[in-house]
Coordinates of C-alpha atoms and ligand atoms in Angstrom, one line a residue:
Chain A
M1 CA -6.6 -75.3 64.0
S2 CA -9.3 -73.9 66.2
T3 CA -12.7 -75.3 66.8
N4 CA -15.7 -73.2 66.1
T5 CA -17.1 -71.2 69.0
H6 CA -20.3 -73.2 69.2
D7 CA -18.3 -76.4 69.7
L8 CA -17.0 -75.1 73.0
A9 CA -19.0 -76.0 76.1
L10 CA -19.1 -72.6 77.9
D11 CA -20.9 -71.6 81.0
D12 CA -23.1 -68.5 81.0
D13 CA -20.4 -66.4 82.6
E14 CA -17.7 -67.5 80.1
H15 CA -17.2 -65.4 77.0
V16 CA -15.1 -65.9 73.9
V17 CA -13.5 -62.5 73.1
A18 CA -11.2 -63.5 70.2
K19 CA -9.4 -66.4 68.5
T20 CA -6.1 -66.9 70.1
D21 CA -4.2 -66.3 66.9
E22 CA -5.9 -62.9 66.6
L23 CA -4.3 -61.8 69.9
A24 CA -0.5 -61.9 69.2
E25 CA 2.1 -61.4 71.8
G26 CA 2.2 -57.8 72.9
E27 CA -1.3 -57.2 71.7
R28 CA -4.4 -56.3 73.6
L29 CA -8.1 -56.0 73.0
I30 CA -10.9 -54.3 74.8
A31 CA -14.1 -56.5 75.0
L32 CA -17.5 -55.3 76.0
L33 CA -19.0 -58.1 78.2
D34 CA -22.2 -57.7 80.1
G35 CA -21.9 -54.0 79.7
K36 CA -18.4 -54.0 81.2
E37 CA -15.2 -53.2 79.3
I38 CA -12.5 -55.7 79.9
G39 CA -9.0 -55.4 78.7
V40 CA -7.4 -58.7 77.6
F41 CA -3.6 -58.8 77.1
N42 CA -1.2 -61.3 75.6
I43 CA 2.1 -60.7 77.3
G44 CA 4.9 -63.1 76.5
G45 CA 2.4 -65.8 75.5
E46 CA 0.4 -65.5 78.7
L47 CA -3.1 -64.1 78.8
Y48 CA -4.2 -61.5 81.4
A49 CA -7.5 -59.7 81.7
Y50 CA -8.5 -56.6 83.8
P51 CA -11.4 -54.2 84.0
N52 CA -10.8 -51.2 81.8
W53 CA -11.3 -49.0 84.8
C54 CA -8.6 -47.3 86.8
A55 CA -8.9 -47.2 90.5
H56 CA -7.4 -43.8 90.7
Q57 CA -10.1 -41.7 89.0
G58 CA -11.8 -44.2 86.6
G59 CA -9.7 -43.7 83.5
P60 CA -9.6 -46.3 80.7
L61 CA -6.6 -48.0 82.1
C62 CA -6.4 -50.9 79.7
E63 CA -6.1 -48.5 76.7
G64 CA -2.9 -47.1 78.1
M65 CA 0.6 -47.6 76.9
L66 CA 2.2 -51.0 77.5
S67 CA 6.0 -50.5 77.9
G68 CA 8.8 -50.8 80.4
T69 CA 9.8 -48.7 83.3
V70 CA 12.9 -47.3 85.0
E71 CA 14.3 -49.0 88.0
G72 CA 17.2 -47.6 90.0
E73 CA 19.8 -48.8 92.4
F74 CA 21.9 -46.6 94.6
D75 CA 25.4 -47.5 95.7
R76 CA 26.2 -45.9 99.0
D77 CA 30.0 -46.4 98.8
S78 CA 30.4 -44.8 95.3
L79 CA 27.4 -42.6 95.7
E80 CA 26.4 -43.6 92.2
T81 CA 22.9 -44.3 91.1
E82 CA 22.4 -46.8 88.3
L83 CA 19.2 -46.5 86.3
E84 CA 17.9 -49.4 84.1
W85 CA 15.0 -49.7 81.7
N86 CA 13.3 -52.9 82.7
R87 CA 10.2 -55.0 82.2
E88 CA 9.6 -53.9 78.6
G89 CA 6.0 -54.8 77.5
E90 CA 4.8 -55.6 81.0
I91 CA 4.1 -52.2 82.5
L92 CA 0.7 -50.6 81.8
S93 CA 0.4 -46.9 82.2
C94 CA -3.0 -45.4 82.7
P95 CA -3.6 -42.8 79.9
W96 CA -5.2 -40.3 82.3
H97 CA -2.5 -39.7 84.9
G98 CA 0.2 -42.2 84.1
W99 CA -0.1 -44.5 87.1
E100 CA 1.9 -47.6 86.4
F101 CA 0.6 -51.2 86.8
D102 CA 2.4 -54.5 86.4
A103 CA 0.2 -56.1 83.8
T104 CA 1.4 -59.5 84.7
S105 CA 0.3 -59.3 88.4
G106 CA -2.1 -56.4 88.6
D107 CA 0.1 -54.7 91.2
C108 CA 0.1 -50.9 91.2
L109 CA 3.6 -49.6 91.3
V110 CA 2.6 -46.3 92.9
D111 CA -0.1 -47.2 95.4
D112 CA -0.2 -50.5 97.2
G113 CA -3.9 -50.2 97.8
C114 CA -4.7 -50.1 94.2
R115 CA -4.1 -53.6 92.9
L116 CA -6.0 -54.5 89.7
R117 CA -8.7 -57.1 89.9
S118 CA -7.5 -60.0 87.7
I119 CA -10.2 -61.5 85.6
P120 CA -9.8 -65.2 84.7
V121 CA -8.9 -65.7 81.1
R122 CA -7.7 -68.8 79.3
D123 CA -6.9 -70.2 75.9
E124 CA -9.4 -72.9 75.1
S125 CA -9.1 -74.7 71.8
G126 CA -7.7 -71.6 70.0
H127 CA -10.2 -69.2 71.7
V128 CA -9.6 -66.6 74.3
V129 CA -12.2 -67.2 77.0
V130 CA -12.9 -64.7 79.7
T131 CA -14.8 -65.7 82.8
L132 CA -16.7 -62.8 84.5
Chain B
M1 CA 34.4 2.8 107.2
E2 CA 35.6 6.3 108.2
N3 CA 38.5 4.8 110.1
I4 CA 39.7 3.0 107.1
Y5 CA 39.7 6.2 105.1
N6 CA 41.5 8.1 107.8
E7 CA 44.1 5.4 107.9
C8 CA 44.5 5.7 104.1
I9 CA 45.0 9.4 104.3
R10 CA 47.5 9.1 107.0
M11 CA 49.5 6.6 105.0
V12 CA 49.5 8.8 101.9
Q13 CA 50.7 11.8 103.9
C14 CA 53.5 9.6 105.3
M15 CA 54.6 8.6 101.9
V16 CA 54.6 12.2 100.7
N17 CA 56.7 13.3 103.7
Q18 CA 59.2 10.6 103.1
S19 CA 60.0 11.7 99.5
D20 CA 60.0 15.3 98.4
S21 CA 58.1 18.2 99.9
L22 CA 55.0 19.2 98.1
A23 CA 56.7 22.4 96.8
E24 CA 59.5 20.3 95.2
R25 CA 57.0 17.9 93.7
S26 CA 55.0 20.6 92.0
E27 CA 58.3 22.1 90.8
Q28 CA 59.1 18.8 89.1
A29 CA 55.6 18.6 87.7
R30 CA 56.0 22.0 86.1
T31 CA 59.1 20.8 84.3
N32 CA 57.2 17.9 82.8
P33 CA 56.5 18.9 79.2
L34 CA 53.2 17.1 79.2
A35 CA 52.1 19.2 82.2
D36 CA 53.2 22.3 80.3
Q37 CA 50.9 21.4 77.5
L38 CA 47.9 20.9 79.8
K39 CA 48.4 24.3 81.5
E40 CA 46.8 26.0 78.6
V41 CA 43.9 23.5 78.1
P42 CA 40.6 23.8 80.0
V43 CA 40.4 20.0 80.8
I44 CA 37.0 18.6 81.8
D45 CA 36.7 15.5 83.9
M46 CA 33.2 14.1 83.4
D47 CA 33.1 11.4 86.1
V48 CA 33.7 12.4 89.7
H49 CA 31.9 10.8 92.6
T50 CA 31.0 11.8 96.2
S51 CA 30.8 9.3 99.0
F52 CA 27.0 9.2 98.8
R53 CA 26.6 6.7 101.6
H54 CA 28.9 8.5 104.0
E55 CA 27.0 9.4 107.2
E56 CA 27.4 13.1 106.7
I57 CA 25.9 13.0 103.3
Q58 CA 23.1 10.8 104.4
R59 CA 22.4 13.3 107.2
D60 CA 22.1 16.1 104.6
M61 CA 19.7 13.9 102.7
L62 CA 17.3 13.9 105.7
A63 CA 16.4 17.6 105.1
H64 CA 15.2 16.7 101.7
L65 CA 13.2 13.5 102.4
D66 CA 9.6 13.3 103.7
D67 CA 8.4 10.6 106.1
P68 CA 8.5 7.7 106.2
Y69 CA 11.7 7.8 104.1
R70 CA 13.3 10.4 106.3
Q71 CA 12.7 8.3 109.4
E72 CA 14.0 5.2 107.5
V73 CA 17.3 6.8 106.8
E74 CA 17.5 8.2 110.3
Y75 CA 16.9 4.8 111.8
Y76 CA 19.5 3.0 109.8
L77 CA 22.1 5.7 110.5
E78 CA 22.0 4.8 114.2
P79 CA 24.8 2.5 115.3
G80 CA 23.6 -1.1 116.0
H81 CA 20.8 -1.1 113.5
S82 CA 20.9 -3.3 110.4
S83 CA 23.2 -1.9 107.8
Y84 CA 21.9 0.8 105.6
D85 CA 20.9 -1.1 102.5
G86 CA 17.4 0.1 102.7
L87 CA 17.2 1.4 99.2
Y88 CA 18.1 -1.8 97.5
P89 CA 16.1 -5.0 96.9
T90 CA 18.3 -7.2 99.1
D91 CA 17.5 -9.1 102.2
N92 CA 17.9 -5.9 104.2
Y93 CA 15.4 -3.8 102.3
N94 CA 14.0 -2.0 105.3
R95 CA 13.7 -5.2 107.4
D96 CA 13.3 -3.3 110.5
L97 CA 10.4 -1.1 109.2
N98 CA 12.0 2.1 110.3
G99 CA 12.5 0.7 113.8
K100 CA 8.9 -0.4 114.3
L101 CA 9.9 -4.1 113.9
P102 CA 13.5 -4.7 114.7
T103 CA 14.8 -7.9 113.1
E104 CA 16.4 -8.9 116.4
L105 CA 14.5 -8.5 119.6
M106 CA 17.9 -8.6 121.4
Q107 CA 21.5 -9.3 120.7
V108 CA 22.5 -12.9 121.5
T109 CA 26.0 -13.3 122.6
D110 CA 25.7 -15.1 125.9
S111 CA 24.2 -18.5 126.6
K112 CA 23.0 -17.8 130.1
E113 CA 21.8 -14.3 129.9
D114 CA 20.6 -14.0 126.3
I115 CA 19.3 -17.6 125.8
D116 CA 18.7 -19.6 128.9
D117 CA 17.3 -16.9 131.1
V118 CA 15.1 -15.4 128.4
L119 CA 13.8 -18.6 127.0
S120 CA 13.1 -20.3 130.3
S121 CA 11.3 -17.4 131.8
E122 CA 9.4 -16.2 128.7
F123 CA 8.8 -19.4 126.8
H124 CA 9.3 -22.3 129.3
V125 CA 12.1 -23.7 127.3
D126 CA 14.4 -26.2 129.0
Y127 CA 16.7 -27.4 126.2
P128 CA 17.6 -24.8 123.6
I129 CA 19.1 -26.1 120.3
V130 CA 21.3 -23.3 119.1
N131 CA 22.6 -22.5 115.6
M132 CA 25.0 -19.8 114.6
L133 CA 23.2 -18.8 111.3
P134 CA 26.4 -17.7 109.7
E135 CA 24.8 -17.2 106.3
L136 CA 27.9 -17.9 104.2
N137 CA 26.2 -19.5 101.2
M138 CA 26.9 -16.6 99.0
V139 CA 30.6 -16.2 99.9
R140 CA 32.3 -16.5 96.6
Q141 CA 35.6 -17.9 97.7
T142 CA 35.3 -21.5 98.6
D143 CA 38.2 -21.8 101.1
K144 CA 37.0 -18.7 102.8
A145 CA 33.5 -19.9 103.2
V146 CA 34.7 -23.2 104.6
A147 CA 37.1 -21.5 107.0
F148 CA 34.5 -19.1 108.3
N149 CA 32.0 -21.9 108.7
R150 CA 34.4 -24.0 110.6
A151 CA 35.3 -21.1 112.8
A152 CA 31.6 -20.4 113.4
N153 CA 31.1 -24.0 114.5
N154 CA 34.0 -23.7 116.9
V155 CA 32.6 -20.6 118.4
L156 CA 29.2 -22.3 118.8
V157 CA 30.8 -25.1 120.8
E158 CA 33.2 -22.9 122.9
R159 CA 31.0 -19.9 123.5
F160 CA 27.5 -21.3 123.6
L161 CA 27.6 -25.0 124.4
D162 CA 30.6 -25.6 126.7
G163 CA 29.4 -25.6 130.4
H164 CA 25.7 -25.5 129.5
D165 CA 24.6 -29.1 129.7
N166 CA 21.0 -28.4 128.7
F167 CA 22.2 -26.8 125.4
R168 CA 22.6 -28.5 122.1
G169 CA 24.0 -27.1 118.9
L170 CA 23.5 -27.5 115.2
A171 CA 26.7 -27.4 113.2
S172 CA 26.6 -25.4 110.0
V173 CA 27.8 -26.6 106.7
V174 CA 28.3 -24.5 103.5
P175 CA 27.3 -26.0 100.1
H176 CA 30.4 -24.9 98.2
D177 CA 32.5 -28.1 98.5
P178 CA 30.4 -31.1 99.7
S179 CA 33.4 -33.2 100.5
A180 CA 34.8 -30.4 102.7
A181 CA 31.3 -30.2 104.3
A182 CA 31.3 -33.9 104.9
E183 CA 34.7 -33.6 106.6
E184 CA 33.4 -30.8 108.8
V185 CA 30.5 -33.0 109.8
D186 CA 32.9 -35.8 110.7
R187 CA 35.0 -33.3 112.7
I188 CA 32.3 -31.4 114.6
A189 CA 30.2 -34.5 115.3
Q190 CA 32.9 -35.5 117.8
E191 CA 31.5 -32.8 120.1
D192 CA 29.0 -34.3 122.5
Q193 CA 26.5 -31.4 122.3
I194 CA 26.4 -31.1 118.5
C195 CA 23.1 -32.8 117.6
G196 CA 22.5 -31.9 113.9
V197 CA 23.8 -30.5 110.6
F198 CA 22.5 -27.1 109.7
I199 CA 22.1 -25.7 106.1
N200 CA 20.6 -22.4 105.2
S201 CA 18.1 -23.1 102.4
S202 CA 18.6 -19.9 100.4
G203 CA 21.6 -19.1 98.2
V204 CA 22.7 -22.7 97.8
K205 CA 22.4 -22.4 94.0
T206 CA 22.1 -26.1 93.2
P207 CA 19.1 -27.4 95.2
L208 CA 20.0 -29.5 98.2
G209 CA 18.9 -33.0 97.0
D210 CA 21.3 -32.9 94.1
P211 CA 23.6 -36.0 94.2
K212 CA 26.6 -33.7 94.5
Y213 CA 25.6 -33.2 98.1
D214 CA 25.4 -36.9 98.9
P215 CA 28.7 -36.9 100.8
I216 CA 27.1 -34.5 103.3
Y217 CA 24.1 -36.9 103.8
R218 CA 26.3 -39.9 104.0
A219 CA 28.4 -38.1 106.7
A220 CA 25.3 -37.1 108.6
E221 CA 24.0 -40.7 108.5
D222 CA 27.4 -42.1 109.5
N223 CA 27.5 -39.8 112.5
G224 CA 23.8 -40.3 113.4
L225 CA 22.9 -36.6 112.8
P226 CA 19.8 -35.2 111.3
V227 CA 20.0 -32.5 108.6
V228 CA 18.3 -29.3 109.3
Y229 CA 17.2 -26.9 106.6
H230 CA 16.8 -23.3 107.7
G231 CA 14.3 -21.3 105.7
A232 CA 15.3 -17.6 105.4
A233 CA 14.8 -14.4 103.4
A234 CA 18.6 -14.5 103.5
P235 CA 21.5 -13.6 101.2
G236 CA 21.1 -15.6 98.0
L237 CA 17.4 -15.5 97.9
G238 CA 17.7 -12.9 95.1
L239 CA 19.8 -15.4 93.2
D240 CA 17.3 -18.3 93.8
F241 CA 14.2 -16.2 93.1
P242 CA 15.3 -13.0 91.4
I243 CA 11.8 -11.8 90.8
I244 CA 11.1 -11.7 94.6
Q245 CA 13.9 -9.3 95.2
H246 CA 13.9 -7.4 91.9
E247 CA 10.3 -7.0 91.1
M248 CA 8.3 -7.4 94.3
Q249 CA 7.7 -4.0 96.0
T250 CA 8.0 -4.7 99.7
Y251 CA 9.9 -6.6 102.4
M252 CA 6.5 -8.0 103.3
A253 CA 6.4 -9.9 100.0
N254 CA 10.1 -10.8 100.3
H255 CA 9.6 -12.3 103.7
A256 CA 6.3 -14.0 103.0
L257 CA 7.7 -15.9 100.0
G258 CA 11.4 -16.3 100.8
H259 CA 11.2 -19.0 103.4
V260 CA 8.5 -21.1 101.8
Y261 CA 10.0 -20.8 98.3
S262 CA 13.4 -22.0 99.4
Q263 CA 11.9 -24.8 101.4
F264 CA 9.7 -25.8 98.5
L265 CA 12.7 -25.9 96.3
N266 CA 14.9 -28.0 98.6
L267 CA 12.3 -30.4 99.8
T268 CA 11.2 -31.1 96.2
S269 CA 14.8 -31.6 95.3
L270 CA 15.2 -34.2 98.0
F271 CA 12.3 -36.2 96.5
E272 CA 13.3 -35.8 92.8
N273 CA 16.7 -37.3 93.8
G274 CA 15.4 -40.0 96.1
T275 CA 17.6 -38.7 98.9
P276 CA 15.5 -40.1 101.8
A277 CA 15.6 -43.5 100.0
K278 CA 19.3 -43.2 99.6
F279 CA 19.9 -42.4 103.2
P280 CA 17.1 -44.1 105.2
D281 CA 18.6 -43.4 108.6
V282 CA 18.9 -39.6 108.0
D283 CA 16.1 -37.4 109.5
F284 CA 15.3 -34.3 107.5
V285 CA 14.2 -31.3 109.5
F286 CA 12.7 -28.1 108.1
Q287 CA 12.6 -24.8 110.0
E288 CA 11.1 -21.4 109.8
A289 CA 8.4 -21.7 107.1
G290 CA 5.5 -22.7 109.3
I291 CA 3.4 -25.8 108.4
A292 CA 0.7 -24.6 106.0
W293 CA 3.2 -25.1 103.1
L294 CA 3.2 -28.8 103.8
S295 CA 0.3 -29.0 101.3
L296 CA 3.2 -29.4 98.9
I297 CA 3.6 -33.0 100.2
F298 CA 0.2 -33.9 98.8
R299 CA 1.1 -32.4 95.5
L300 CA 4.3 -34.4 95.5
N301 CA 2.3 -37.5 96.2
R302 CA 0.3 -36.9 93.1
E303 CA 3.4 -36.0 90.9
Y304 CA 5.2 -39.1 92.2
K305 CA 2.2 -41.3 91.3
Q306 CA 2.0 -39.8 87.8
R307 CA 5.7 -39.9 87.1
R308 CA 7.2 -42.6 89.2
S309 CA 9.6 -43.7 86.5
E310 CA 11.4 -40.4 86.8
V311 CA 12.1 -41.0 90.5
P312 CA 12.7 -44.7 90.6
L313 CA 14.7 -44.7 93.9
L314 CA 11.5 -43.7 95.7
E315 CA 9.8 -46.8 97.1
K316 CA 6.8 -45.2 98.5
T317 CA 4.9 -41.9 98.4
P318 CA 6.5 -38.7 99.5
E319 CA 4.0 -38.5 102.3
E320 CA 5.1 -41.9 103.7
Y321 CA 8.7 -40.7 103.7
V322 CA 7.7 -37.5 105.3
R323 CA 5.9 -39.3 108.1
D324 CA 8.9 -41.6 108.7
Q325 CA 11.9 -39.4 108.2
F326 CA 10.9 -35.7 108.1
Y327 CA 10.2 -33.1 110.7
F328 CA 8.9 -29.5 110.6
A329 CA 9.3 -26.7 113.1
T330 CA 5.9 -25.2 113.9
Q331 CA 7.4 -21.6 113.8
P332 CA 6.2 -19.2 112.5
L333 CA 2.7 -20.4 113.4
D334 CA 0.4 -19.8 110.4
E335 CA -2.5 -17.5 111.1
P336 CA -5.8 -18.6 109.6
N337 CA -8.6 -16.2 110.6
D338 CA -10.6 -19.0 112.0
Q339 CA -8.4 -20.5 114.7
R340 CA -10.0 -23.9 114.3
M341 CA -8.3 -24.2 111.0
M342 CA -4.9 -23.9 112.7
K343 CA -5.9 -26.7 114.9
Q344 CA -6.8 -28.8 111.9
L345 CA -3.5 -28.1 110.3
I346 CA -1.6 -29.2 113.4
E347 CA -3.8 -32.3 113.6
M348 CA -3.0 -33.1 110.0
W349 CA 0.7 -33.6 110.7
G350 CA 0.6 -33.6 114.5
G351 CA 2.8 -35.8 116.5
D352 CA 4.3 -37.5 113.4
V353 CA 6.3 -34.6 112.2
L354 CA 6.0 -31.4 114.2
M355 CA 8.6 -29.8 116.5
F356 CA 8.2 -26.7 118.6
A357 CA 10.6 -23.8 117.9
T358 CA 10.7 -20.1 119.0
D359 CA 13.2 -18.6 116.5
H360 CA 14.6 -16.5 119.3
P361 CA 15.7 -13.7 119.0
H362 CA 14.1 -12.8 115.6
F363 CA 10.9 -10.9 114.9
D364 CA 9.1 -14.1 113.9
I365 CA 9.3 -15.4 117.4
D366 CA 6.6 -17.8 118.6
N367 CA 5.5 -18.2 122.2
T368 CA 5.1 -21.8 123.4
E369 CA 1.8 -20.9 124.9
A370 CA 0.6 -19.7 121.5
L371 CA 1.2 -23.2 120.1
L372 CA -0.3 -24.9 123.2
K373 CA -3.5 -22.9 122.7
F374 CA -4.2 -24.9 119.6
M375 CA -3.5 -28.2 121.2
G376 CA -5.9 -28.0 124.1
D377 CA -7.9 -31.1 123.1
F378 CA -5.0 -33.1 121.7
S379 CA -3.9 -36.1 123.8
E380 CA -1.1 -35.5 126.2
E381 CA 1.1 -37.8 124.2
E382 CA 0.5 -35.8 121.0
R383 CA 1.2 -32.5 122.7
N384 CA 4.4 -33.9 124.2
K385 CA 5.6 -35.2 120.9
V386 CA 5.4 -31.7 119.5
L387 CA 6.8 -30.0 122.5
Y388 CA 9.7 -32.3 123.0
K389 CA 9.5 -35.9 122.2
N390 CA 10.1 -35.7 118.5
S391 CA 13.1 -33.4 119.1
A392 CA 14.4 -35.5 121.9
E393 CA 14.4 -38.5 119.6
V394 CA 15.7 -36.9 116.4
F395 CA 18.4 -34.8 118.2
D396 CA 19.1 -37.6 120.7
I397 CA 18.5 -35.5 123.9
D398 CA 18.0 -37.3 127.2
V399 CA 15.4 -35.1 128.9
S400 CA 15.4 -37.2 132.1
T401 CA 18.5 -35.5 133.4
Ligands
FES501 S1 -7.4 -42.5 86.3 FE1 -5.8 -43.8 85.9 S2 -4.1 -42.8 86.6 FE2 -5.7 -41.4 87.0

């Protein structure tokens, strides 16, 4: 059972964006907080939040597809390349140009200099609380 | 050609003399009942040819052609000029421009006279790296292509490298049978002066990053040799890019596009297959397309970032691989109208990736001084990298001797 929002003692910079049970595993929401769009994700039961803004050209990153990606391994002796589909549900692709981000760490898979800024987010008494 | 025909005629006469005389043969023919029937019939043969390309016929043609085509035929009929394929959209399609611009400034058959003497006096070159350019990619018969290629490598060593300590050679491979090519790399790499593997970029059919060529890259890596891609408007270009040779009007277009197109194709293929990631100790060297085409690298950066999951072996951007493992010959120097732009182009890639080359003895030749002119306010180190340090490192040449 969740408490009511007004029962939570929140600082000014803390915002409830949903009840925890409204954000099921694999789901995300975009919240508008202080005029900023924030993407909040539940990935494997953990919460993550990032600005809905892509460092490439400003696309709405957090609205992109959340899926897996292909990883490859080359064996020099056999000269065979093995491809695997990995990390299902953890890779966020920007809808504008497809840049891939690891939604569990904020790392950009194609540009080291482009790490996402993680925004603190927690579950408090059944509420998803984002700290700006 | 004529000699072969004369030989045939002589052989036929021989055979006739050995059997019956001509008179006896026609006697026999007359007794053939079928021949009897045909005597009364006015037979028409509706397909008889002349030897249109025979020199005598071509000389007759001259009287009926206006300039410049008359001069073109006249030029190609002279011995020693490129073969007379001038009418057809092949690589030879009036390459020499009726003799105004001969493909070869001279014939190169001797290391001292035709290479060392010329390059050292004209272009200040101390260490020539020679390739045979056998252009065998389009040979249909695999064992024949392999055999000719091997022979060409042996000639390179025996005729051009042996006894010329300042010379190095690039050993050719043909794409037909990558395992055979890898064996050839293992064999020829035993020669001290062989410093790289050479592949002509056109006519390879399957682009050169394809995994089927991996045995070649592995062999190059095992032997510590770079792989050199030679851009060319060469045989096979019409297969790779048929529109160039079948629809474009001029050799100007053919030559402008051929080198860069084939280099575009093969360099992109290396990235789509992750070849530089598979073989991190191989250096990849591109010749004969100038450097302005390297804007492709920036486009590849973008494509990589947009579609990384298609090329999962790549661990960094194409540009990062290029600056680590790739090199580009400066020749032929691109010619922006504003010379400052050429300097900017050289600066963009500079000491990281550029290597000086002349292309001797071809009509694209670059003078060392022409390159140096653009590098006046570069640091000495940067200039030296382009003039020799990059090559010395990649081709493992000790220039202190
Ligand atoms: S704006 Fe996000 S990938 Fe370009």
